[in-house]
mmCIF file of C-alpha atoms and ligand atoms in Angstrom:
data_model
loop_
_atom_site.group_PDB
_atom_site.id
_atom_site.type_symbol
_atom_site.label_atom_id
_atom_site.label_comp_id
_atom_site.label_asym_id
_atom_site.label_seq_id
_atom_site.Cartn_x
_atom_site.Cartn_y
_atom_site.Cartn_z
ATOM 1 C CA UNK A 1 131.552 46.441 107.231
ATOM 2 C CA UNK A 2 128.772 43.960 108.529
ATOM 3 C CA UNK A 3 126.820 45.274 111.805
ATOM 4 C CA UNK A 4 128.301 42.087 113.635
ATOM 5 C CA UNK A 5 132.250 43.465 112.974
ATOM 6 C CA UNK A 6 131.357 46.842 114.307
ATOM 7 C CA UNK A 7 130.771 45.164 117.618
ATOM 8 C CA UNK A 8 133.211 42.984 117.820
ATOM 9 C CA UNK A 9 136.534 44.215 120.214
ATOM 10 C CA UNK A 10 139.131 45.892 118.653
ATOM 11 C CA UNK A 11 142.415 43.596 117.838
ATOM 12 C CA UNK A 12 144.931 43.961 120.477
ATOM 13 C CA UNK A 13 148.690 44.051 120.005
ATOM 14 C CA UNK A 14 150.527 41.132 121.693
ATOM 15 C CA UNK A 15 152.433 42.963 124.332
ATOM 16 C CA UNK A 16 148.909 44.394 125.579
ATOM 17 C CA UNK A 17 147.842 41.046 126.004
ATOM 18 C CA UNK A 18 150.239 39.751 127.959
ATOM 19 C CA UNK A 19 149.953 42.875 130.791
ATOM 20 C CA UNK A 20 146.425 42.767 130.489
ATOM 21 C CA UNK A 21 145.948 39.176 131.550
ATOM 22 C CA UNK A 22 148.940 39.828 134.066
ATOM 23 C CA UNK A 23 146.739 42.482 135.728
ATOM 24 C CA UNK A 24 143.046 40.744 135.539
ATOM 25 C CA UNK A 25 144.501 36.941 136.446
ATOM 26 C CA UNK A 26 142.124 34.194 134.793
ATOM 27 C CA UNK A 27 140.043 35.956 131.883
ATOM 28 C CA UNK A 28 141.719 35.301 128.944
ATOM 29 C CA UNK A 29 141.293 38.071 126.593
ATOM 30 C CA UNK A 30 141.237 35.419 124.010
ATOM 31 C CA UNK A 31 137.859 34.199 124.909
ATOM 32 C CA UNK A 32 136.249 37.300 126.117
ATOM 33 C CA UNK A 33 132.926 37.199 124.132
ATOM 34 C CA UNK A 34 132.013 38.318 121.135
ATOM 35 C CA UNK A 35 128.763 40.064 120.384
ATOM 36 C CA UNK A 36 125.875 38.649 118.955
ATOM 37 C CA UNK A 37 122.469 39.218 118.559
ATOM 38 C CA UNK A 38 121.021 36.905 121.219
ATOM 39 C CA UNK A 39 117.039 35.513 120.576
ATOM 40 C CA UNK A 40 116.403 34.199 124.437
ATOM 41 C CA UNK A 41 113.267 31.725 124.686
ATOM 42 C CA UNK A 42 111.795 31.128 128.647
ATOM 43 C CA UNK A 43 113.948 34.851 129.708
ATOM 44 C CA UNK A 44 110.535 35.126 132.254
ATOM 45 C CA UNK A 45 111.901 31.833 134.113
ATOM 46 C CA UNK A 46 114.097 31.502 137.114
ATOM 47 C CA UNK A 47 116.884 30.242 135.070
ATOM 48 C CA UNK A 48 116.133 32.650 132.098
ATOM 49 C CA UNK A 49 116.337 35.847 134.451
ATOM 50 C CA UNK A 50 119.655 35.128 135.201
ATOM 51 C CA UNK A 51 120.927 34.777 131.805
ATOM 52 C CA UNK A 52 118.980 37.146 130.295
ATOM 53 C CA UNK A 53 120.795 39.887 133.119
ATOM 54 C CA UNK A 54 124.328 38.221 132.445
ATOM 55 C CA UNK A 55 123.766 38.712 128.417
ATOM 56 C CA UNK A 56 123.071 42.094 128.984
ATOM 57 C CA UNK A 57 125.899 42.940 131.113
ATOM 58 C CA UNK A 58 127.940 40.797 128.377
ATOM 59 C CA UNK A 59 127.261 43.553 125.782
ATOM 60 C CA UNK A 60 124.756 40.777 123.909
ATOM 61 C CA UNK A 61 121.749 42.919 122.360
ATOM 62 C CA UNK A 62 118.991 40.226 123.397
ATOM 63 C CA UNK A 63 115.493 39.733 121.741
ATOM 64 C CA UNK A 64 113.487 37.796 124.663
ATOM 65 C CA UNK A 65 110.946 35.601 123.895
ATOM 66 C CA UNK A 66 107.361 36.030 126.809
ATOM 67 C CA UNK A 67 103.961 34.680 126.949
ATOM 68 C CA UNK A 68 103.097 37.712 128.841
ATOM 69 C CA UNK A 69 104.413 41.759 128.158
ATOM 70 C CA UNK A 70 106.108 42.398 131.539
ATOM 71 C CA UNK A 71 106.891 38.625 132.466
ATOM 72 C CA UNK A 72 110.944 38.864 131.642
ATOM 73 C CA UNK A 73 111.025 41.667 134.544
ATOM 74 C CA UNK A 74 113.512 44.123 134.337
ATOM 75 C CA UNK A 75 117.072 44.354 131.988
ATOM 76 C CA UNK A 76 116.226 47.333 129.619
ATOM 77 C CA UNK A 77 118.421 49.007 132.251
ATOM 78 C CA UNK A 78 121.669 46.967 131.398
ATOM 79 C CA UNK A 79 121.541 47.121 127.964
ATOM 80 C CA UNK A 80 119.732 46.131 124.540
ATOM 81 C CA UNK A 81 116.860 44.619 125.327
ATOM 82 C CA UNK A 82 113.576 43.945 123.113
ATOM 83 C CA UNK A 83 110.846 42.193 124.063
ATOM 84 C CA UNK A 84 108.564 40.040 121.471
ATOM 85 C CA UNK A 85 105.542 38.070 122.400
ATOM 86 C CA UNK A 86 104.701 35.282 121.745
ATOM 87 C CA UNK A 87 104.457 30.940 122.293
ATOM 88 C CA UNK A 88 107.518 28.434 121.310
ATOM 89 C CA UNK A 89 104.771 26.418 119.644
ATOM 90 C CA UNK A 90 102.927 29.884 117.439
ATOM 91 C CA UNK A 91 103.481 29.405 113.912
ATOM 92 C CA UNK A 92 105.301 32.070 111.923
ATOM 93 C CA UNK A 93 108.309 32.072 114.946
ATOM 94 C CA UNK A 94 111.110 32.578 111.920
ATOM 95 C CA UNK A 95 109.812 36.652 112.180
ATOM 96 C CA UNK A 96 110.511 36.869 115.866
ATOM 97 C CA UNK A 97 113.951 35.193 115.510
ATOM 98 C CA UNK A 98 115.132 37.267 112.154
ATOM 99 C CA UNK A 99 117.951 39.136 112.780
ATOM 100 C CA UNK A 100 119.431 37.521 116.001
ATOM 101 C CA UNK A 101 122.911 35.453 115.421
ATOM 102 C CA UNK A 102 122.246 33.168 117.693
ATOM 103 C CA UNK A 103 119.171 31.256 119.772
ATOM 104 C CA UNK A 104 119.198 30.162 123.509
ATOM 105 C CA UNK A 105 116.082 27.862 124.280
ATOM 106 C CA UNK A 106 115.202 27.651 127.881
ATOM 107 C CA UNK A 107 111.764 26.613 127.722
ATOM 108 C CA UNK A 108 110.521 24.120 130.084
ATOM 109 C CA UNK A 109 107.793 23.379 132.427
ATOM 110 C CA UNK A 110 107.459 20.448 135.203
ATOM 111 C CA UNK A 111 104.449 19.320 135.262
ATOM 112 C CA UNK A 112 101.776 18.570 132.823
ATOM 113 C CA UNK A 113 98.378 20.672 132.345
ATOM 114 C CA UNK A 114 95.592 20.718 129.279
ATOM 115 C CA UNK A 115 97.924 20.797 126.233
ATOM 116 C CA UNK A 116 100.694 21.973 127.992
ATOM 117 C CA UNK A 117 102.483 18.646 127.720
ATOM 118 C CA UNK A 118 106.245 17.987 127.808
ATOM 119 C CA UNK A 119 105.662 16.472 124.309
ATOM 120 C CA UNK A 120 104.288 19.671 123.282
ATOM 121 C CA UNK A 121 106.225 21.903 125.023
ATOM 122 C CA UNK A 122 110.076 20.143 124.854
ATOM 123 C CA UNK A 123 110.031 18.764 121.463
ATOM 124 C CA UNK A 124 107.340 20.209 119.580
ATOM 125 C CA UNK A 125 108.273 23.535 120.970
ATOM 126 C CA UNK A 126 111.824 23.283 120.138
ATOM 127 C CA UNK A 127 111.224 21.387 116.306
ATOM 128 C CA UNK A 128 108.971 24.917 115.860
ATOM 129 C CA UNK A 129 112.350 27.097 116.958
ATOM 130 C CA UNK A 130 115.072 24.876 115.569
ATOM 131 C CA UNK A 131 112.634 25.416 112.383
ATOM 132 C CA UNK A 132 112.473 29.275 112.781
ATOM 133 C CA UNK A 133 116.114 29.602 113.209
ATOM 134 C CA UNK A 134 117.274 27.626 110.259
ATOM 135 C CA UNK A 135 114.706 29.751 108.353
ATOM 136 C CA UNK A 136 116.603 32.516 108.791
ATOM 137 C CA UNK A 137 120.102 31.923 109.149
ATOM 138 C CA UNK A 138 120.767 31.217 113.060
ATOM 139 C CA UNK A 139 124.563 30.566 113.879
ATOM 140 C CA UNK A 140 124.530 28.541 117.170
ATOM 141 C CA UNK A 141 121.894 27.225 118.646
ATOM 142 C CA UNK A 142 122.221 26.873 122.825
ATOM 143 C CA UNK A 143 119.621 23.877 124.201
ATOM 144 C CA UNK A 144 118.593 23.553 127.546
ATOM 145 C CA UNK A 145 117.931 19.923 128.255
ATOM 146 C CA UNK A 146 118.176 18.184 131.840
ATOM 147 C CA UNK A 147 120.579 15.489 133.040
ATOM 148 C CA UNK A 148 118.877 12.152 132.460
ATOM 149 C CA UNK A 149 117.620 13.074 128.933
ATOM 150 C CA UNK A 150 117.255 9.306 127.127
ATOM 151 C CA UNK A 151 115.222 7.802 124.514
ATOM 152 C CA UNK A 152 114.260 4.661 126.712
ATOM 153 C CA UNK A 153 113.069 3.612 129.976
ATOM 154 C CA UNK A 154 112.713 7.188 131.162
ATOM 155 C CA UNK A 155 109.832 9.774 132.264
ATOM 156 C CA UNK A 156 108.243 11.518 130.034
ATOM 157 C CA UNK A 157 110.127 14.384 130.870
ATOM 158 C CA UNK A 158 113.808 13.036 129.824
ATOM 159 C CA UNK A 159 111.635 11.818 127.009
ATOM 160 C CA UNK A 160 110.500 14.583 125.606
ATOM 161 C CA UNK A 161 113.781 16.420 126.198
ATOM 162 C CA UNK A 162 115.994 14.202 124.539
ATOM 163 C CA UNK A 163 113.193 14.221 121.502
ATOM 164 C CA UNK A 164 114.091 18.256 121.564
ATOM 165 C CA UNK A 165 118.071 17.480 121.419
ATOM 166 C CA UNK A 166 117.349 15.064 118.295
ATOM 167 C CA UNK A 167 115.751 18.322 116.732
ATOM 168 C CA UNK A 168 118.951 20.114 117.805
ATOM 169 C CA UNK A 169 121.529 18.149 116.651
ATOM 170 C CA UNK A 170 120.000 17.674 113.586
ATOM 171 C CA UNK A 171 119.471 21.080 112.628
ATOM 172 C CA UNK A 172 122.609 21.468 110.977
ATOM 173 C CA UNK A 173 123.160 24.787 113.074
ATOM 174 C CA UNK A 174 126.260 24.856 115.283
ATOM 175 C CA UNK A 175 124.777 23.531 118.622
ATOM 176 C CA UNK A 176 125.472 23.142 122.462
ATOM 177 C CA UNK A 177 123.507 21.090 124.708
ATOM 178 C CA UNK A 178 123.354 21.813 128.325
ATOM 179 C CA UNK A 179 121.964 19.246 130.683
ATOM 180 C CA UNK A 180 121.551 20.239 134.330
ATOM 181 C CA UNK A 181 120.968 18.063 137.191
ATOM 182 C CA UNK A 182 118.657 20.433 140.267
ATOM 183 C CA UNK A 183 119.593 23.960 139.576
ATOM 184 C CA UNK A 184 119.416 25.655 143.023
ATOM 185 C CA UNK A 185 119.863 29.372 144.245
ATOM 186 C CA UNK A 186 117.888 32.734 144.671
ATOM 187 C CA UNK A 187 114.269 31.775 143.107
ATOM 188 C CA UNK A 188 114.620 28.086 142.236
ATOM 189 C CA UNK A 189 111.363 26.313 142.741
ATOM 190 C CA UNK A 190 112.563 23.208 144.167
ATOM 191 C CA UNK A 191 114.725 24.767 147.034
ATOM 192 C CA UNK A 192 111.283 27.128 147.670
ATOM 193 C CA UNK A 193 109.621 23.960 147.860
ATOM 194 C CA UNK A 194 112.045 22.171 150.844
ATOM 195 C CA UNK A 195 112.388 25.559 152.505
ATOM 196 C CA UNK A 196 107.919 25.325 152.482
ATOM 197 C CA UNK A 197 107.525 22.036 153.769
ATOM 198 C CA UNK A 198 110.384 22.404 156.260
ATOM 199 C CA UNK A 199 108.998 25.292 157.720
ATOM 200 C CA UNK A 200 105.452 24.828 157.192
ATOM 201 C CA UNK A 201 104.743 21.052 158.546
ATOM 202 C CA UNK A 202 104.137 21.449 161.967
ATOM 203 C CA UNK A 203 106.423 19.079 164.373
ATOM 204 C CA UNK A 204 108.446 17.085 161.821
ATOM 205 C CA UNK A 205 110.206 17.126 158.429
ATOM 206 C CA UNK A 206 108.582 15.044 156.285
ATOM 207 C CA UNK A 207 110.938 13.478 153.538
ATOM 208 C CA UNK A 208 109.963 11.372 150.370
ATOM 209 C CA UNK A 209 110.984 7.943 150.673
ATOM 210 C CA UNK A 210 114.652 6.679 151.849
ATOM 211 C CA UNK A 211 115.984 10.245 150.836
ATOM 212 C CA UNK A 212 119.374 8.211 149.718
ATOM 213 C CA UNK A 213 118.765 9.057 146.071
ATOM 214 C CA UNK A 214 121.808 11.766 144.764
ATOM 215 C CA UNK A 215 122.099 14.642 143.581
ATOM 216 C CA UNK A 216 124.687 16.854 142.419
ATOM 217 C CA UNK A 217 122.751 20.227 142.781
ATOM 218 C CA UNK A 218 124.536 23.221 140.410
ATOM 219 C CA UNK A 219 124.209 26.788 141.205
ATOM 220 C CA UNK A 220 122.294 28.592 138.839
ATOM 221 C CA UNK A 221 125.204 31.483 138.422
ATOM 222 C CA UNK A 222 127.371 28.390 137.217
ATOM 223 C CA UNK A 223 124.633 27.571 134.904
ATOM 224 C CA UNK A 224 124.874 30.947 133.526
ATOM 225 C CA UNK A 225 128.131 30.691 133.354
ATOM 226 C CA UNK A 226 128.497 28.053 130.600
ATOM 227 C CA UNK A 227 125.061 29.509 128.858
ATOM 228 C CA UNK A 228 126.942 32.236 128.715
ATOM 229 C CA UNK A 229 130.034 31.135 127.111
ATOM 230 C CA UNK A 230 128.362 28.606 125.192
ATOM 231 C CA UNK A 231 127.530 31.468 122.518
ATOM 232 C CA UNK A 232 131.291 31.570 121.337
ATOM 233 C CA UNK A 233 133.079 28.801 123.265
ATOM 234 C CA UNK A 234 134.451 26.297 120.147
ATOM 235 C CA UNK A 235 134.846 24.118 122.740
ATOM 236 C CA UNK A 236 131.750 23.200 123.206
ATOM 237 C CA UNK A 237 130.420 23.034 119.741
ATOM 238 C CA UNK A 238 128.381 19.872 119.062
ATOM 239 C CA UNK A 239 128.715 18.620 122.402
ATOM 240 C CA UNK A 240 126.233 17.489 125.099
ATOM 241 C CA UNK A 241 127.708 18.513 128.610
ATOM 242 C CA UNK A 242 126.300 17.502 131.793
ATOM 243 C CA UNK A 243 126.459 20.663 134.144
ATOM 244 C CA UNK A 244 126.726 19.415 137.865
ATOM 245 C CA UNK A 245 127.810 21.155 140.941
ATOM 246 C CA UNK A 246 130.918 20.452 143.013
ATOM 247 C CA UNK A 247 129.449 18.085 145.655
ATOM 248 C CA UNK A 248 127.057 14.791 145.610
ATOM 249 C CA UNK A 249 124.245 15.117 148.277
ATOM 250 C CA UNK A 250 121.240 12.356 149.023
ATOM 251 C CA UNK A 251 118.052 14.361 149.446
ATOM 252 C CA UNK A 252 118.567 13.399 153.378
ATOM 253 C CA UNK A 253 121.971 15.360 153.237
ATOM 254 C CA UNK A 254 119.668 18.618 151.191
ATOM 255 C CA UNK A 255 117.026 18.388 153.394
ATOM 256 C CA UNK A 256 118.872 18.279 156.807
ATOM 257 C CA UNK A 257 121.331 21.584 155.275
ATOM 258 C CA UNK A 258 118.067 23.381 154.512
ATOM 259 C CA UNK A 259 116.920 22.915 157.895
ATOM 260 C CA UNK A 260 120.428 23.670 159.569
ATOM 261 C CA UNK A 261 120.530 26.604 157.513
ATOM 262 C CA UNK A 262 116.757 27.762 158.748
ATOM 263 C CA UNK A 263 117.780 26.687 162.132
ATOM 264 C CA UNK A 264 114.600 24.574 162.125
ATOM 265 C CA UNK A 265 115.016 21.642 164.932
ATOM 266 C CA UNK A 266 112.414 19.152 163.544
ATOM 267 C CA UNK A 267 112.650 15.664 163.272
ATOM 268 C CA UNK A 268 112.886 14.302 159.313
ATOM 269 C CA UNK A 269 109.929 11.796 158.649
ATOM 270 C CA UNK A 270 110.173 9.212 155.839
ATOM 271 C CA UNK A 271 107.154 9.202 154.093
ATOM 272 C CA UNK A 272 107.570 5.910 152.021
ATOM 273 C CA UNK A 273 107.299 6.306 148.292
ATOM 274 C CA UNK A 274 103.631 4.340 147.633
ATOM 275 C CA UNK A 275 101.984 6.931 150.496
ATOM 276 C CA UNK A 276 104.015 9.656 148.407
ATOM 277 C CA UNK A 277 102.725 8.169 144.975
ATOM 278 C CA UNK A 278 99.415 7.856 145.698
ATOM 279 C CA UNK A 279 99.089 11.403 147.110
ATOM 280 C CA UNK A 280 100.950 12.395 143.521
ATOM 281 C CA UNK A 281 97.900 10.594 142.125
ATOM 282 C CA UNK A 282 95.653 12.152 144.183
ATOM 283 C CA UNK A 283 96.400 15.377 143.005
ATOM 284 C CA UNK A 284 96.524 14.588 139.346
ATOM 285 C CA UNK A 285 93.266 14.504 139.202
ATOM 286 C CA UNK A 286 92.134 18.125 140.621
ATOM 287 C CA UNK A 287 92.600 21.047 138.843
ATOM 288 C CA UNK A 288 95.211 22.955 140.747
ATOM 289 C CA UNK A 289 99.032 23.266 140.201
ATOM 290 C CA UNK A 290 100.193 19.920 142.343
ATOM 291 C CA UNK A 291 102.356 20.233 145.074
ATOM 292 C CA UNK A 292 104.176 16.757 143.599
ATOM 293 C CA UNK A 293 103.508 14.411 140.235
ATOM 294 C CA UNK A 294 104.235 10.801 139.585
ATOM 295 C CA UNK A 295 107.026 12.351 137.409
ATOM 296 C CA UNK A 296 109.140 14.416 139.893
ATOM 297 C CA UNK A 297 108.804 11.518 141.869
ATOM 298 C CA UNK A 298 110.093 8.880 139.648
ATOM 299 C CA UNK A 299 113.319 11.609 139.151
ATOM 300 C CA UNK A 300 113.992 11.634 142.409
ATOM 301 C CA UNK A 301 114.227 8.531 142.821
ATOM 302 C CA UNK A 302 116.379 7.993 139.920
ATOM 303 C CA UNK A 303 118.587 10.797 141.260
ATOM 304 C CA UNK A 304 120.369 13.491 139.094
ATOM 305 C CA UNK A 305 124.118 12.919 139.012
ATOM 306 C CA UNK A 306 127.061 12.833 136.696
ATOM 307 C CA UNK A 307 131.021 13.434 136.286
ATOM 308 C CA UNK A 308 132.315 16.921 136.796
ATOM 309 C CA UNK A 309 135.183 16.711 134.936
ATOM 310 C CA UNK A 310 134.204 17.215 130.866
ATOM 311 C CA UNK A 311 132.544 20.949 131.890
ATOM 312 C CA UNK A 312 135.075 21.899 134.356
ATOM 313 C CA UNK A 313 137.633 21.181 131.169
ATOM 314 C CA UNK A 314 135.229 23.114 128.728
ATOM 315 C CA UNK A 315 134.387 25.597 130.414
ATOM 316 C CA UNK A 316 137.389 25.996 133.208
ATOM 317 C CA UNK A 317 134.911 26.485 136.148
ATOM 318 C CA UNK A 318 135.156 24.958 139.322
ATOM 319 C CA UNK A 319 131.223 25.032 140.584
ATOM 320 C CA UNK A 320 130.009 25.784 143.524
ATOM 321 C CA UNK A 321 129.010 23.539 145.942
ATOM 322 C CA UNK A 322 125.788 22.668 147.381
ATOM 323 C CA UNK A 323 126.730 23.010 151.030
ATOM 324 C CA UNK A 324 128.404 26.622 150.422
ATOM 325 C CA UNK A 325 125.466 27.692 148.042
ATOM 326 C CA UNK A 326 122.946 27.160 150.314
ATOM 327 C CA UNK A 327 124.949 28.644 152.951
ATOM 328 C CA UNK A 328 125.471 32.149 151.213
ATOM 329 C CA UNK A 329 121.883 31.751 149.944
ATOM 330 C CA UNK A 330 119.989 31.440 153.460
ATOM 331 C CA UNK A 331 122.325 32.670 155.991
HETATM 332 N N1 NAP B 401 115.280 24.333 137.542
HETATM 333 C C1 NAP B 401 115.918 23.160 137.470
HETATM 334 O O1 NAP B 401 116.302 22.553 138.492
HETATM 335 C C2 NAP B 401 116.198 22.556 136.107
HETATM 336 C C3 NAP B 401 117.021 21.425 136.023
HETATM 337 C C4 NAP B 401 117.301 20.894 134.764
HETATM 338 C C5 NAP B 401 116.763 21.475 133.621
HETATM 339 N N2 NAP B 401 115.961 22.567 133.746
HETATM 340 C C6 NAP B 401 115.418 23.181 132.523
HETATM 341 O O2 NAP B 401 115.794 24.542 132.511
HETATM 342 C C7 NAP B 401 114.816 25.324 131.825
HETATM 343 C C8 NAP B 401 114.451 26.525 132.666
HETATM 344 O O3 NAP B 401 114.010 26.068 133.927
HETATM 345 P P1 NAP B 401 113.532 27.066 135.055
HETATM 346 O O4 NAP B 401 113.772 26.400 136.355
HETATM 347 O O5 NAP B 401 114.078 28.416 134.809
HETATM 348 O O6 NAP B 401 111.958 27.039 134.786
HETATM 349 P P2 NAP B 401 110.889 28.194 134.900
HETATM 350 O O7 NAP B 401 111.267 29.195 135.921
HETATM 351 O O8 NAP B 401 109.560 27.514 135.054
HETATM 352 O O9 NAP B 401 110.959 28.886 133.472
HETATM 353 C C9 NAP B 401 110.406 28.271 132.347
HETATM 354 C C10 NAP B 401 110.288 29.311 131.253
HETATM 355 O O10 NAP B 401 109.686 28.695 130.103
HETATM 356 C C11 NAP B 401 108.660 29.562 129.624
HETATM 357 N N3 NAP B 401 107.648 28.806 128.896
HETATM 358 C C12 NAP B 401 106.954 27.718 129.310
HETATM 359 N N4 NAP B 401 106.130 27.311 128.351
HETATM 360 C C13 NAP B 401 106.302 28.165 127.302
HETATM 361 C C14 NAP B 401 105.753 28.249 126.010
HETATM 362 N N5 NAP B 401 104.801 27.403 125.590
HETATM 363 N N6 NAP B 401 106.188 29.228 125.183
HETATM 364 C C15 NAP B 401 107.115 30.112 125.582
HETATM 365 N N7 NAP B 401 107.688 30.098 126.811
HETATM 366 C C16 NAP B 401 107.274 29.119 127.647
HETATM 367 C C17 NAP B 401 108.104 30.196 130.875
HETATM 368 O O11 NAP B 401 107.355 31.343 130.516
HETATM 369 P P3 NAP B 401 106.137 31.905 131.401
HETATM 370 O O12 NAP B 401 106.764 32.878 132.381
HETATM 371 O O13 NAP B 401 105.247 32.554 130.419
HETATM 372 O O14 NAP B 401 105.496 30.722 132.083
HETATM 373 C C18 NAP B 401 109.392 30.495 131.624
HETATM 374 O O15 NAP B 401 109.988 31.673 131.138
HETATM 375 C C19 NAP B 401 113.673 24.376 131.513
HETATM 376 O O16 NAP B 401 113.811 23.933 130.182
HETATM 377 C C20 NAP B 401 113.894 23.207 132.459
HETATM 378 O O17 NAP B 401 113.386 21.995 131.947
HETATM 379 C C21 NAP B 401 115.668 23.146 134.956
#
């Protein structure tokens, strides 16, 4: 019997079925996971830890992927966990993935520093993994990208990350793509950021430009969520979803929740968008991680929003919305 059958559940007889989903309402026992060897790439990252805890409790044995011993935390606790070292971009990767069924690539970074480009990090990066796993006989391959991901008039960013779902889909490994718009919740870097310069500014709340650009902020738990299922879901095979939360906020609606939430009575300042640029510019140039880049602020002014409706179907979640996140989060 192959290792994968031995952990796979046991077949159930109908009549089970039926008073089992009776008695634990919407999981259908149908779709509860199967097991697979899980290689997890960027399991150190605020999006990663998440997932990486959620495969555990799943039953997933996971191999995680680190620059650094120690950087994915804890998880050894909940389950099979193995840590390798190693870069997205070091040759020889097709050693560190043998053995796992299936690959989840979370690797990303925001800004740009040295040779740490998007270029390098997005596509090269994920034509070096798509490359390993093929190697060696991956079964599903589960992308990361970001909502906006295009070949033309973009940042570099959605650039480079559509460049790394070209690699994907031409793998010819079962794929999913998942493309975010802000991912927000316990540890994301862009709330951290708000919740700094809201609190931190003394008088007033400064705000980059009009603030009217949109945003359909998702939860990271609902991120997890279709990470999560993407491993087995067949509904999702070969498809690019756009993972958005439940409401559509303009940064001014984000910002003044943030500072409802904080209880912070300050009044929001429009900084217009050349000020903001040039200070983006500014810091470009000295060595130190920048506060903001000519990048972040070309997405938010492009916004980040898209149509619910194709990943509530797939993956028969209703998200959580921005409003009642933030609430729970910071209350
Ligand atoms: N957060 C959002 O709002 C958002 C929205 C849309 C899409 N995304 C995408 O979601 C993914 C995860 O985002 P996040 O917010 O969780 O970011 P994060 O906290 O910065 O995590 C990024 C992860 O990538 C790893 N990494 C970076 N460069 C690497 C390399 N060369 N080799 C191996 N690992 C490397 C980091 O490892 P170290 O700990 O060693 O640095 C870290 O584990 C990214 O692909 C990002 O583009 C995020």
């Amino acid at each position: 019997m192959a290792s994968t059958e031995l952990l796979a559940p046991a077949p159930l007889d109908e009549s089970w079925r039926g008073y089992l989903r009776s008695a634990i309402g919407c999981v259908s026992l149908d779709e509860r996971p199967r097991r697979m060897k899980v290689f997890l790439t960027g399991a150190s990252g605020f999006v990663g830890s998440n997932l990486l805890e959620r495969l555990l409790r799943d039953g997933h044995p996971v191999r995680a992927l680190v620059r650094r011993r120690g950087a994915a935390g804890g998880g050894s606790e909940l389950g099979n966990l193995e840590i390798v070292e190693g870069d997205i971009l070091s040759p020889g990767l097709a050693s560190k993935v043998d053995g796992c069924e299936a690959v989840v690539n979370l690797v990303g970074i925001i800004y740009e520093s040295r040779n740490q480009t998007f270029e390098a990090i997005h596509h090269l990066g994920t034509k070096n993994l798509v490359v390993a796993a093929r190697e060696v006989g991956v079964r599903r391959f589960v992308q990361m990208s970001a909502l906006g991901a295009r070949p033309n008039n973009a940042t570099t960013y959605h650039r480079s990350k559509f460049a790394a779902e070209q690699e994907v889909r031409s793998s010819r490994i079962p794929w999913v793509i998942l493309r975010p718009s802000l991912i927000f919740g316990p540890g994301s870097a862009f709330l951290q950021q708000m919740i700094d310069v809201a609190r931190r500014v003394p008088l007033v709340r400064p705000v980059a430009g009009t603030g009217e650009y949109r945003f359909r902020p998702i939860h990271v738990k609902d991120v997890v969520e279709c990470f999560a299922q993407s491993l087995s879901n067949p509904e999702a095979t070969e498809k690019t979803i756009d993972l958005v939360g439940a409401e559509e906020v303009t940064l001014n609606q984000i910002t003044d929740e943030i500072a409802s939430c904080l209880n912070i009575r300050k009044t929001p300042v429009h900084v217009p968008m050349p000020l903001m640029r040039l200070a983006a510019a500014a810091f470009s140039i000295v060595p130190v991680k920048p506060p903001v880049t000519s990048v972040q602020l070309q997405m938010l002014e492009e916004g980040s929003t898209a149509d619910p409706a194709p990943m509530k179907r797939i993956f028969r979640i209703e998200p959580t919305g921005f409003r009642e996140g933030l609430k729970h989060q910071l209350d």
